[in-house]
XYZ file of C-alpha atoms in Angstrom:
708
model
C 16.753 -29.744 -39.410
C 16.226 -27.942 -36.120
C 16.274 -30.458 -33.271
C 17.051 -28.773 -29.985
C 14.754 -30.839 -27.793
C 15.941 -33.438 -25.343
C 15.202 -36.789 -26.913
C 12.988 -39.184 -25.015
C 9.479 -40.491 -24.851
C 6.848 -38.259 -26.380
C 4.734 -36.429 -23.834
C 1.135 -37.578 -23.643
C -1.513 -34.906 -23.211
C -3.964 -36.340 -20.687
C -5.830 -33.106 -19.969
C -9.611 -33.115 -20.322
C -9.751 -30.034 -22.550
C -7.227 -29.285 -25.275
C -7.358 -25.840 -26.801
C -5.805 -24.877 -30.090
C -5.649 -21.104 -30.547
C -3.025 -20.827 -33.283
C -4.529 -21.335 -36.721
C -8.095 -22.686 -36.759
C -9.433 -22.547 -33.223
C -10.254 -25.924 -31.688
C -11.504 -27.174 -28.314
C -11.430 -30.942 -27.955
C -12.199 -33.395 -25.186
C -9.921 -36.273 -24.270
C -11.934 -38.443 -26.661
C -11.215 -36.071 -29.551
C -14.781 -34.754 -29.734
C -15.163 -31.033 -30.375
C -16.614 -28.890 -27.581
C -15.846 -25.577 -29.276
C -18.567 -22.964 -28.668
C -20.407 -21.637 -31.697
C -20.598 -17.877 -31.154
C -17.719 -15.498 -31.696
C -18.167 -13.821 -28.308
C -18.218 -17.173 -26.530
C -15.064 -18.261 -28.326
C -13.454 -14.941 -27.438
C -14.356 -15.391 -23.773
C -12.725 -18.821 -23.771
C -9.654 -17.410 -25.547
C -9.198 -14.632 -22.983
C -9.293 -17.136 -20.119
C -6.886 -19.438 -21.968
C -4.324 -16.653 -22.425
C -4.529 -15.221 -18.901
C -1.531 -17.211 -17.562
C -3.962 -19.284 -15.458
C -4.759 -16.267 -13.322
C -8.312 -15.115 -12.612
C -9.676 -12.505 -15.015
C -12.003 -9.951 -13.464
C -15.555 -9.922 -14.818
C -15.233 -6.169 -15.305
C -12.208 -6.743 -17.523
C -14.009 -9.400 -19.579
C -17.003 -7.126 -20.099
C -14.724 -4.254 -21.096
C -12.911 -6.367 -23.692
C -16.002 -7.862 -25.307
C -18.564 -5.056 -25.028
C -16.489 -1.886 -24.781
C -19.163 0.268 -26.420
C -22.046 -0.818 -24.218
C -22.984 0.692 -20.838
C -21.517 -1.232 -17.917
C -24.807 -2.800 -16.803
C -25.624 -4.117 -20.284
C -22.074 -5.369 -20.729
C -22.251 -7.284 -17.457
C -25.579 -8.816 -18.447
C -24.159 -9.894 -21.810
C -21.176 -11.401 -20.041
C -23.387 -13.486 -17.760
C -25.203 -14.804 -20.821
C -21.944 -15.739 -22.562
C -20.635 -17.462 -19.436
C -23.718 -19.703 -19.434
C -23.213 -20.460 -23.121
C -19.585 -21.339 -22.543
C -20.405 -23.613 -19.611
C -23.080 -25.329 -21.709
C -20.620 -25.893 -24.566
C -18.100 -27.466 -22.177
C -20.653 -29.528 -20.246
C -19.962 -32.760 -22.238
C -16.592 -32.891 -20.459
C -18.445 -33.878 -17.292
C -16.144 -31.785 -15.085
C -16.123 -28.079 -14.303
C -13.243 -26.734 -16.367
C -13.846 -23.087 -15.522
C -13.562 -21.748 -12.001
C -16.445 -19.257 -11.830
C -16.110 -16.850 -8.925
C -18.176 -13.867 -7.971
C -15.756 -11.320 -9.386
C -13.496 -13.332 -11.681
C -13.162 -16.402 -13.897
C -10.228 -18.694 -14.635
C -9.411 -21.971 -16.343
C -8.487 -24.787 -13.989
C -4.827 -25.473 -14.760
C -4.580 -29.224 -14.267
C -7.526 -29.970 -16.546
C -6.708 -27.939 -19.652
C -3.866 -27.528 -22.129
C -3.407 -24.602 -24.504
C -1.100 -24.643 -27.517
C -0.102 -20.964 -27.205
C 0.523 -21.385 -23.492
C 2.890 -24.300 -24.128
C 4.929 -22.030 -26.372
C 4.863 -19.078 -23.959
C 5.953 -21.259 -21.043
C 8.339 -23.436 -23.028
C 12.032 -23.320 -23.715
C 14.065 -23.851 -26.838
C 12.627 -27.342 -27.324
C 9.236 -25.928 -28.416
C 10.817 -24.521 -31.575
C 10.747 -27.975 -33.097
C 6.939 -28.061 -33.089
C 6.090 -24.462 -33.911
C 3.181 -23.916 -36.305
C 4.094 -22.206 -39.587
C 4.198 -18.369 -39.589
C 1.058 -18.317 -41.762
C -1.045 -19.653 -38.864
C -2.102 -16.649 -36.811
C -3.203 -16.603 -33.181
C -7.038 -16.520 -33.141
C -7.204 -15.283 -36.720
C -10.924 -16.030 -36.982
C -11.776 -13.715 -34.070
C -10.772 -10.425 -35.690
C -13.417 -7.700 -35.457
C -15.241 -9.026 -32.364
C -14.852 -5.700 -30.559
C -12.432 -2.793 -30.755
C -11.074 -3.436 -27.262
C -10.783 -7.171 -27.927
C -8.969 -6.480 -31.202
C -6.443 -4.380 -29.310
C -6.022 -7.076 -26.668
C -5.625 -9.703 -29.375
C -2.979 -7.636 -31.159
C -1.043 -7.441 -27.899
C -1.336 -11.210 -27.388
C -0.054 -11.864 -30.903
C 2.821 -9.483 -30.306
C 3.565 -11.164 -26.974
C 3.648 -14.593 -28.626
C 5.847 -13.445 -31.505
C 8.245 -11.675 -29.154
C 8.582 -14.836 -27.075
C 9.157 -16.978 -30.155
C 11.755 -14.469 -31.327
C 13.475 -14.591 -27.943
C 13.570 -18.419 -28.111
C 15.163 -18.345 -31.536
C 17.688 -15.746 -30.416
C 18.434 -17.788 -27.303
C 19.043 -20.816 -29.516
C 21.449 -18.743 -31.581
C 23.309 -17.714 -28.425
C 23.719 -21.233 -27.079
C 24.411 -23.214 -30.254
C 27.852 -23.737 -31.783
C 27.036 -26.210 -34.563
C 27.185 -24.211 -37.851
C 24.466 -26.309 -39.514
C 22.035 -25.760 -36.637
C 22.901 -22.063 -36.446
C 22.118 -21.567 -40.128
C 18.901 -23.570 -39.836
C 17.704 -21.580 -36.810
C 18.588 -18.296 -38.521
C 16.666 -19.379 -41.633
C 13.555 -20.270 -39.629
C 13.706 -16.990 -37.729
C 13.978 -15.015 -40.987
C 10.934 -16.836 -42.350
C 8.993 -15.369 -39.453
C 10.717 -11.983 -39.348
C 12.678 -11.060 -42.456
C 14.273 -7.955 -40.879
C 15.633 -9.701 -37.782
C 19.209 -8.489 -37.570
C 20.290 -11.155 -35.083
C 19.461 -13.839 -37.658
C 21.198 -11.956 -40.479
C 24.356 -11.471 -38.393
C 24.316 -15.151 -37.429
C 24.088 -16.158 -41.081
C 26.972 -13.948 -42.110
C 29.252 -14.697 -39.157
C 28.648 -18.463 -39.368
C 29.494 -18.529 -43.061
C 32.656 -16.532 -42.406
C 33.668 -19.006 -39.700
C 33.157 -21.951 -42.086
C 35.193 -20.301 -44.846
C 32.260 -19.502 -47.178
C 33.205 -15.857 -47.518
C 31.581 -15.337 -50.932
C 28.195 -16.531 -49.684
C 28.606 -14.388 -46.567
C 29.269 -11.369 -48.804
C 26.134 -12.186 -50.791
C 24.033 -12.206 -47.599
C 25.682 -8.965 -46.453
C 24.584 -7.261 -49.675
C 21.116 -8.791 -49.337
C 20.514 -7.447 -45.823
C 21.600 -3.912 -46.742
C 19.413 -3.950 -49.869
C 16.443 -5.394 -47.945
C 16.555 -2.677 -45.286
C 16.869 0.034 -47.923
C 13.909 -1.413 -49.816
C 11.635 -1.983 -46.807
C 12.578 0.879 -44.490
C 14.578 3.295 -46.593
C 17.525 3.073 -44.184
C 20.491 0.894 -43.272
C 20.518 -1.976 -40.768
C 21.632 -1.215 -37.214
C 25.189 -0.352 -36.153
C 26.197 -3.896 -35.161
C 25.066 -5.341 -38.496
C 26.706 -2.547 -40.486
C 29.935 -3.038 -38.534
C 29.950 -6.678 -39.633
C 29.144 -5.762 -43.239
C 31.837 -3.074 -43.316
C 34.405 -5.430 -41.831
C 33.514 -8.116 -44.356
C 33.829 -5.693 -47.261
C 37.257 -4.601 -45.999
C 38.269 -8.280 -45.696
C 38.975 -7.891 -41.961
C 35.704 -8.695 -40.212
C 35.254 -7.602 -36.648
C 34.682 -10.123 -33.910
C 30.962 -9.969 -33.150
C 28.710 -12.067 -31.009
C 25.951 -12.576 -33.600
C 23.224 -13.204 -31.042
C 23.929 -10.228 -28.807
C 25.252 -7.845 -31.405
C 28.252 -6.780 -29.298
C 30.973 -5.348 -31.481
C 34.488 -6.197 -30.394
C 37.007 -3.701 -29.108
C 38.402 -3.086 -32.578
C 35.209 -1.262 -33.558
C 34.922 2.500 -33.550
C 32.396 5.154 -34.342
C 33.987 5.587 -37.754
C 33.505 1.924 -38.737
C 29.874 1.688 -37.639
C 27.292 3.334 -39.851
C 24.655 5.125 -37.717
C 21.024 4.162 -38.069
C 20.059 7.815 -38.290
C 22.385 10.700 -38.840
C 21.186 12.650 -35.794
C 20.150 9.715 -33.633
C 20.610 10.000 -29.886
C 21.811 6.889 -28.098
C 19.683 5.556 -25.281
C 22.882 4.889 -23.370
C 24.098 1.629 -21.924
C 21.630 -0.842 -20.521
C 21.790 -0.357 -16.760
C 20.588 -3.944 -16.317
C 23.792 -5.318 -17.854
C 27.323 -5.408 -16.468
C 29.464 -2.294 -16.969
C 26.709 -0.094 -18.398
C 27.207 3.512 -19.401
C 26.106 5.462 -16.346
C 24.978 8.526 -18.229
C 23.703 9.425 -21.635
C 23.772 12.654 -23.550
C 20.499 14.293 -24.409
C 19.813 17.640 -26.016
C 20.504 20.270 -23.398
C 22.528 18.238 -20.935
C 23.243 14.896 -19.345
C 21.775 12.951 -16.473
C 22.370 9.844 -14.391
C 20.441 6.862 -15.782
C 18.171 4.878 -13.454
C 16.225 1.694 -14.256
C 14.707 3.121 -17.414
C 13.626 6.368 -19.022
C 10.013 7.473 -19.376
C 8.198 10.368 -20.898
C 4.584 11.356 -20.288
C 2.579 12.229 -23.391
C 0.062 14.968 -22.500
C -3.205 13.230 -21.629
C -6.041 13.691 -24.100
C -9.652 14.544 -23.274
C -11.126 13.007 -26.450
C -12.448 16.374 -27.746
C -14.265 16.982 -24.452
C -13.499 20.561 -23.448
C -14.947 19.972 -19.978
C -12.230 17.414 -19.215
C -9.248 19.198 -20.777
C -8.222 20.881 -17.531
C -8.526 17.564 -15.696
C -6.380 15.897 -18.387
C -3.667 18.536 -17.945
C -3.860 18.139 -14.158
C -3.552 14.334 -14.376
C -0.572 14.659 -16.726
C 1.226 16.897 -14.247
C 0.360 14.653 -11.288
C 1.627 11.522 -13.010
C 4.819 13.220 -14.175
C 5.658 14.700 -10.771
C 4.617 11.524 -8.967
C 6.771 9.241 -11.110
C 9.735 11.556 -10.641
C 9.341 11.327 -6.853
C 9.608 7.548 -7.025
C 13.363 7.966 -7.749
C 13.246 4.658 -9.613
C 13.022 5.856 -13.221
C 14.369 8.831 -15.124
C 11.553 11.078 -16.364
C 12.153 13.111 -19.521
C 9.968 16.014 -20.663
C 7.786 15.113 -23.621
C 9.514 16.454 -26.780
C 7.644 19.488 -28.066
C 8.819 18.952 -31.644
C 7.356 15.433 -31.984
C 3.762 14.981 -33.127
C 1.673 11.831 -32.976
C 0.821 12.219 -36.657
C 4.455 11.681 -37.621
C 5.122 8.475 -39.538
C 8.168 7.855 -37.313
C 6.456 8.839 -34.061
C 7.640 5.889 -31.946
C 11.129 5.952 -33.406
C 11.354 9.709 -32.787
C 10.470 9.203 -29.128
C 13.028 6.409 -28.880
C 15.716 8.568 -30.478
C 14.972 11.221 -27.858
C 16.283 8.760 -25.258
C 13.069 7.157 -23.965
C 12.462 3.516 -23.148
C 8.767 3.922 -22.310
C 6.007 6.431 -22.966
C 2.919 6.858 -20.771
C -0.322 7.883 -22.482
C -3.729 8.743 -21.047
C -7.220 9.274 -22.428
C -10.142 10.780 -20.510
C -13.708 10.077 -21.571
C -16.893 11.542 -20.163
C -19.218 9.253 -18.235
C -22.219 7.947 -20.172
C -23.940 6.772 -16.974
C -25.590 9.637 -15.055
C -25.483 9.846 -11.242
C -22.683 7.280 -11.073
C -20.460 9.401 -8.842
C -17.717 9.387 -11.479
C -16.840 12.287 -13.717
C -15.680 9.990 -16.474
C -13.169 7.281 -17.275
C -9.392 7.410 -17.493
C -7.507 4.934 -19.674
C -3.765 4.813 -18.972
C -1.221 2.898 -21.026
C 2.510 2.263 -20.807
C 4.173 1.483 -24.146
C 7.639 0.017 -24.687
C 9.424 2.026 -27.379
C 12.062 -0.682 -27.744
C 9.269 -2.968 -28.961
C 7.798 -0.504 -31.475
C 5.286 0.899 -29.022
C 3.805 -2.389 -27.781
C 1.584 -2.040 -24.704
C 3.123 -3.454 -21.527
C 0.363 -2.210 -19.223
C -3.064 -0.644 -19.617
C -5.985 -0.104 -17.284
C -9.265 1.771 -17.095
C -10.284 3.726 -14.007
C -13.385 5.609 -12.961
C -12.481 9.288 -12.657
C -13.960 10.533 -9.354
C -15.717 13.858 -8.991
C -14.092 14.321 -5.595
C -10.615 15.910 -5.630
C -9.503 13.826 -2.640
C -10.590 10.629 -4.367
C -8.818 11.757 -7.525
C -5.625 12.179 -5.557
C -5.975 8.647 -4.233
C -6.556 7.384 -7.783
C -3.297 9.017 -8.777
C -1.480 6.924 -6.143
C -3.182 3.784 -7.464
C -1.914 4.459 -10.963
C 1.553 5.355 -9.777
C 2.032 2.172 -7.754
C 0.566 -0.190 -10.357
C 2.654 1.454 -13.064
C 5.841 1.088 -11.035
C 5.228 -2.590 -10.338
C 4.403 -3.202 -13.993
C 7.590 -1.538 -15.191
C 9.722 -3.509 -12.749
C 8.167 -6.771 -13.952
C 8.477 -5.726 -17.618
C 12.166 -4.940 -17.175
C 12.696 -8.259 -15.397
C 10.951 -10.198 -18.154
C 13.012 -8.355 -20.767
C 16.116 -9.859 -19.180
C 14.741 -13.393 -18.951
C 16.834 -14.732 -21.835
C 20.083 -12.986 -20.860
C 22.892 -15.112 -19.374
C 23.250 -14.402 -15.659
C 26.900 -13.429 -16.064
C 25.867 -10.462 -18.208
C 23.488 -8.962 -15.641
C 24.319 -6.042 -13.370
C 23.121 -5.801 -9.760
C 19.737 -4.246 -10.765
C 19.353 -6.809 -13.551
C 20.013 -9.697 -11.167
C 17.565 -8.248 -8.650
C 14.807 -7.925 -11.248
C 15.432 -11.466 -12.528
C 15.034 -12.650 -8.906
C 11.860 -10.580 -8.467
C 10.189 -12.028 -11.567
C 10.981 -15.562 -10.395
C 9.712 -14.764 -6.899
C 6.376 -13.615 -8.324
C 5.847 -17.117 -9.730
C 5.188 -18.208 -6.123
C 7.058 -21.495 -6.588
C 9.139 -22.720 -3.654
C 11.271 -24.930 -5.914
C 12.759 -21.738 -7.392
C 13.925 -20.381 -4.025
C 17.469 -21.698 -4.443
C 17.863 -20.005 -7.821
C 16.292 -16.804 -6.492
C 18.649 -16.717 -3.500
C 21.619 -17.265 -5.808
C 20.558 -14.352 -8.033
C 20.022 -11.907 -5.172
C 23.267 -13.102 -3.581
C 25.159 -12.158 -6.758
C 23.377 -8.802 -6.818
C 24.389 -8.100 -3.207
C 27.997 -8.943 -4.015
C 27.977 -6.452 -6.901
C 26.172 -3.624 -5.104
C 24.086 -4.571 -2.089
C 23.254 -0.964 -1.188
C 21.280 -0.136 -4.327
C 17.620 0.582 -3.410
C 16.256 -1.982 -5.892
C 18.640 -4.653 -4.598
C 17.677 -3.852 -0.999
C 13.970 -4.028 -1.895
C 14.177 -7.413 -3.630
C 16.609 -8.750 -1.019
C 14.082 -7.935 1.729
C 11.286 -9.665 -0.197
C 13.444 -12.736 -0.833
C 14.533 -13.047 2.806
C 10.914 -12.927 3.958
C 9.356 -15.208 1.321
C 12.191 -17.764 1.433
C 11.844 -18.017 5.232
C 8.093 -18.495 4.872
C 8.136 -20.992 2.022
C 10.969 -23.113 3.454
C 9.582 -22.915 7.010
C 12.980 -22.037 8.481
C 13.635 -22.668 12.171
C 14.477 -19.087 13.202
C 11.740 -17.286 11.325
C 11.757 -14.252 13.628
C 15.449 -13.627 12.929
C 14.955 -13.855 9.153
C 11.988 -11.504 9.317
C 14.037 -9.067 11.387
C 16.747 -9.097 8.700
C 14.116 -8.425 6.038
C 12.732 -5.484 8.049
C 16.229 -4.027 8.308
C 16.762 -4.270 4.543
C 13.376 -2.676 3.837
C 14.146 0.167 6.245
C 17.464 0.863 4.508
C 15.660 0.883 1.168
C 12.979 3.294 2.426
C 15.608 5.648 3.792
C 17.013 6.022 0.274
C 13.796 6.233 -1.732
C 11.821 8.354 0.731
C 8.456 9.089 -0.920
C 8.299 5.853 -2.895
C 5.183 3.979 -1.660
C 6.580 0.691 -2.967
C 9.248 0.499 -0.270
C 7.066 2.061 2.410
C 4.385 -0.599 1.874
C 7.007 -3.341 2.077
C 8.194 -2.014 5.431
C 4.612 -1.822 6.732
C 3.803 -5.358 5.531
C 6.897 -6.806 7.208
C 6.530 -4.844 10.438
C 2.839 -5.720 10.757
C 3.683 -9.408 11.314
C 6.878 -8.765 13.309
C 6.593 -9.079 17.077
C 6.769 -5.686 18.785
C 6.490 -3.594 15.598
C 2.723 -3.554 15.049
C 2.219 -0.125 16.654
C 4.933 1.404 14.486
C 3.463 -0.171 11.346
C 0.024 1.192 12.210
C 1.408 4.695 12.678
C 3.215 4.692 9.338
C 0.184 3.397 7.456
C -2.173 5.875 9.125
C 0.072 8.768 8.122
C 0.296 7.539 4.532
C -3.440 6.921 4.269
C -4.017 10.539 5.175
C -1.469 11.670 2.624
C -3.048 9.508 -0.079
C -6.521 10.901 0.578
C -7.816 7.449 1.527
C -11.577 7.087 1.918
C -12.710 3.852 3.541
C -15.592 3.511 1.078
C -13.295 3.726 -1.928
C -11.103 1.204 -3.667
C -8.831 4.037 -4.863
C -6.464 3.468 -1.996
C -3.067 3.383 -3.663
C -2.657 -0.387 -3.628
C -4.563 -3.579 -2.760
C -1.664 -4.228 -0.378
C -2.933 -1.363 1.784
C -6.136 -3.326 2.380
C -4.016 -6.374 3.195
C -2.068 -4.418 5.825
C -5.216 -2.898 7.315
C -6.794 -6.347 7.508
C -3.763 -7.921 9.182
C -3.498 -5.043 11.645
C -7.189 -5.341 12.534
C -6.814 -9.113 12.960
C -3.889 -8.689 15.351
C -5.953 -6.121 17.269
C -8.738 -8.738 17.426
C -11.118 -6.556 15.405
C -12.416 -9.392 13.263
C -15.186 -7.427 11.560
C -12.752 -4.832 10.179
C -10.247 -7.553 9.309
C -12.857 -9.389 7.227
C -14.077 -6.211 5.518
C -10.587 -5.027 4.576
C -9.551 -8.474 3.363
C -12.602 -8.565 1.134
C -11.427 -5.293 -0.428
C -7.973 -6.794 -0.934
C -9.353 -9.916 -2.565
C -11.660 -7.873 -4.808
C -8.795 -5.666 -6.004
C -5.904 -8.151 -5.983
C -6.249 -9.283 -9.609
C -4.921 -5.894 -10.727
C -1.688 -6.068 -8.705
C 1.341 -8.066 -9.944
C 2.490 -8.874 -6.394
C -0.848 -9.904 -4.908
C 0.007 -13.618 -5.160
C 2.735 -13.084 -2.555
C 0.130 -11.890 -0.021
C -2.747 -14.176 -0.956
C -1.773 -17.137 1.280
C -1.944 -14.912 4.370
C -5.265 -13.490 3.148
C -6.627 -17.043 3.292
C -5.279 -17.346 6.837
C -7.178 -14.175 7.811
C -10.387 -15.697 6.427
C -9.734 -18.818 8.508
C -9.010 -16.977 11.747
C -12.028 -14.693 11.260
C -14.260 -17.749 10.913
C -15.040 -17.421 7.181
C -14.210 -21.080 6.581
C -16.273 -21.728 3.476
C -14.786 -18.758 1.652
C -11.344 -19.709 2.961
C -11.631 -23.239 1.581
C -12.788 -21.996 -1.826
C -9.948 -19.476 -1.925
C -7.459 -22.100 -0.747
C -8.521 -24.613 -3.390
C -8.306 -21.991 -6.147
C -4.897 -20.782 -4.994
C -3.509 -24.303 -4.630
C -4.654 -25.030 -8.178
C -2.943 -21.920 -9.543
C 0.205 -22.223 -7.407
C 0.646 -25.894 -6.526
C 4.229 -25.339 -5.320
C 3.482 -22.603 -2.792
C 3.850 -24.218 0.640
C 2.059 -21.401 2.498
C -0.940 -21.680 0.210
C -1.057 -25.466 0.598
C -0.676 -25.147 4.377
C -3.653 -22.803 4.686
C -5.738 -24.975 2.350
C -4.875 -27.937 4.592
C -6.206 -26.004 7.599
C -9.569 -25.480 5.878
C -9.870 -29.167 5.051
C -9.048 -30.093 8.644
C -11.675 -27.678 9.938
C -14.545 -29.289 8.018
C -13.281 -32.810 8.819
C -12.735 -33.629 5.145
C -12.109 -37.282 4.229
C -8.651 -38.434 5.326
C -7.684 -39.226 1.737
C -8.322 -35.609 0.732
C -6.417 -34.246 3.733
C -3.540 -36.681 3.206
C -3.176 -35.674 -0.433
C -2.619 -32.006 0.453
C -0.531 -32.843 3.541
C 1.804 -35.096 1.558
C 2.180 -32.476 -1.132
C 3.208 -29.755 1.310
C 5.575 -32.083 3.174
C 7.264 -33.084 -0.072
C 7.982 -29.416 -0.698
C 8.784 -28.502 2.927
C 9.895 -31.617 4.831
C 10.839 -29.494 7.879
C 7.229 -28.413 8.443
C 5.687 -29.587 11.703
C 3.060 -28.386 14.150
C 5.732 -26.802 16.341
C 7.393 -25.110 13.361
C 4.062 -23.776 12.121
C 3.243 -22.327 15.548
C 6.644 -20.630 15.747
C 5.979 -18.947 12.396
C 2.722 -17.537 13.769
C 4.015 -16.379 17.142
C 2.915 -12.828 16.290
C -0.760 -13.818 16.611
C -2.727 -12.967 19.773
C -3.121 -15.793 22.294
C -6.738 -16.516 21.317
C -5.851 -16.904 17.651
C -2.816 -19.036 18.455
C -5.097 -21.353 20.375
C -7.486 -21.575 17.417
C -4.588 -22.302 15.066
C -3.268 -24.993 17.399
C -6.629 -26.786 17.387
C -6.748 -26.752 13.587
C -3.158 -28.005 13.338
C -3.960 -30.954 15.574
C -6.410 -32.182 12.919
C -4.027 -31.920 9.954
C -1.885 -34.965 10.688
C 1.331 -32.951 10.442
C 4.191 -34.269 12.615
C 4.327 -32.627 16.033
C 7.996 -31.720 15.665
C-alpha cells in the first residue's frame, strides 16, 4: 500500500470551521454540527472563498462568477443578499469566520480548514488520504451559473493537475519497486492515459526481471492509446516499447521521460507524422536554444505565445475595435522581449477537433484569446466589455489567467487599458512558468528556471523561505547572472531579503538592488515590468526620488494615464505615486493614490510584496483605523512577513492596545527577525522626511521593541 507520509502522531484539526468540498459538500463546526448553507448560490460563494488561496476575492469578481447574466447593479445587490445568508449560516460558530471588507471578502486562515486546500498545499504525504477518483470537487454545484461552471472546471483541473504532479513526484523520488508499482496503479486509476505511470510500470517490471509482464503492459498501453485517441503514445513511451520489443530496452527515467543517449529519431515513433517540436525547455539545463518552425527558425525566450484574433461576439460595431486590440496586444507583447510571439496560424480553425493540439504542434506554449461584448448599461462611459484569457496548450488549453475589463470609449483610456492587460499578462505568465517547475529537482533547472522558482517562492511573502530563495537566485547568477529575468528576480530578492531580515546596512543592499534593476532595464528597454521595479526601488532610495519621479511621469504620459481612471498599467503605479507624494509631504495625494492601489491590488500577483509599505503609508498619513484593519488582515494572510507584522505592531501601539495584544505581535516578529530593534527600524526608514521620522520614532517607543 502507498505510505509515503512521515509516521508520527495524527494531526488534530482544531479549526472552528471544517469544509469538505470534494464529494458531498460539508461545513462543520468543531462540535461536528453542520453549518452548511442551504442555497446553491450561498454554497457557491463559500466555495469560491475557500478556494481562493486565502487571498481576498473582489466583490466584483464574486458577482461576475455567480450572476454573469445580470446587470452589474443587480448582481451586486444579489451578492449582498447572499453574503448576509452566508454570515447567518455560519453564525452558530460564534466567531467571524469571513473577513468582510468594502471591496473584497476572504476566509480567515487560522479559523478554517479546507480539504481541497490541504491537498493543493500538501506534499507527497497527502496521497495516502486522497478521496477516490469518483468523488468530484463540488459536484453538486454544477449549473449554478455559466461563469461559475467555467471557474469550477478550472478549479477541478487545477486540483487534478496538482494531484498528478504529486504522484509523478513520488515516482521520481521512490526506488522501492513495490511502492513504484502501487503509485503507478493509483495514478492510472485517476488518469488511464498517463504515460509517466505506464513507463514506470514497464521499467520497474523490467528492472525486477518480470519481462513478460512488462511486455504485456507495453502492448496494453499502445492498444489503449489507439482505442481512445486513434494514435500512438508519446515518443518516450514508444522508445521504451520499441526497446522492449527488440529485447534491448533503452535507459529511461520513467518519471521524466528522458530517453538515454542510445536513442535516435529512428527508434522513437513520432506522435504525429508532421508534428513540429516545441524545442527544448528553456527552463531546464542545456535546453535547445532554437526550434524549427515553418518558414524559418528563431531564438527561444521564456515561452512561445500566439494571439488568436479577438472576437466581437457578432457585434459588427465592435469588430474594428477587436482587430485593433488584437494588433495592440500582439505588438505590445513582442516589445516586452520576454516571450516569443508567433503569428496565429491561418490554416487552423477553432472548429477543428484537434484545435488545441494543432496550435501546440505549431510551436506554441500559450494562446491569448479575447472577446468583446457590447455594454448593456447605457451612459456608463464604457463602450463594452473585454474578456481576455491566456490558455496553456501544454495542459490541453486550460486557463491560466482570465479577466474582464470595461472597454473605454476614450482612445487614450483604451491605450492605458492595453498597458494594464500587458503587465498583468506578463506577471501571470511568469508565475505560471514558475509554478510549472515547482516539482522539478533544482539540479535540472537552468538560470531562468531557477529565477522563476525563486520568484514564486518570494511571492509567498514568507521570511522563513528567504534562505532557500537566496540559494536559488545564487545558483541562477552562477549559471548566467546577466540574463534579464535573472537580473530582475535578483534585484527583487536583494530588496525583499534586506527588508524581511532587517539587515544592518539596508541602504547598501537597496543600492545593489537598484543597480541590478537598472542593468535589467537597459536590456529590456520598453518592458514596463523592469521599469516599474526601478521606480519602486529608487523611490525609497535616498537621493534618487527626483529621478524616480521623472521616469514615472514620462511613462504615465506614454501610457495615457488619467488620474480619474484605474486603467493605469499596474496597481504598482499607484503605489509609487503614493510613496512619492508621501515623501514630498503631500499627504492628501498619498492617501488618494494608496486607496487606488489597495482597491486594485487584488488583481496583481505581486501586490503582496508592496502591501506592507502601503500600510505604513496609511499610518504616516494618519489613517490609523484603516491601517490597523489592513494590518490585521495582512498579518492573518501572511503571518511570516516581518514587515507586515511590524506595521501592524505600530497600529496597535498607536491606539494603546492592551499589552498582551501588543506583546503577542511583538514576540512573533522578534522570533522571525531577532535583529529588529528601534534603531534598526529607524535606519531602514532613513529615506523618510524629518517630520515623518519623528512620528515613526514616537510610535516605535510604544512598541516595546529593544532600543538596539
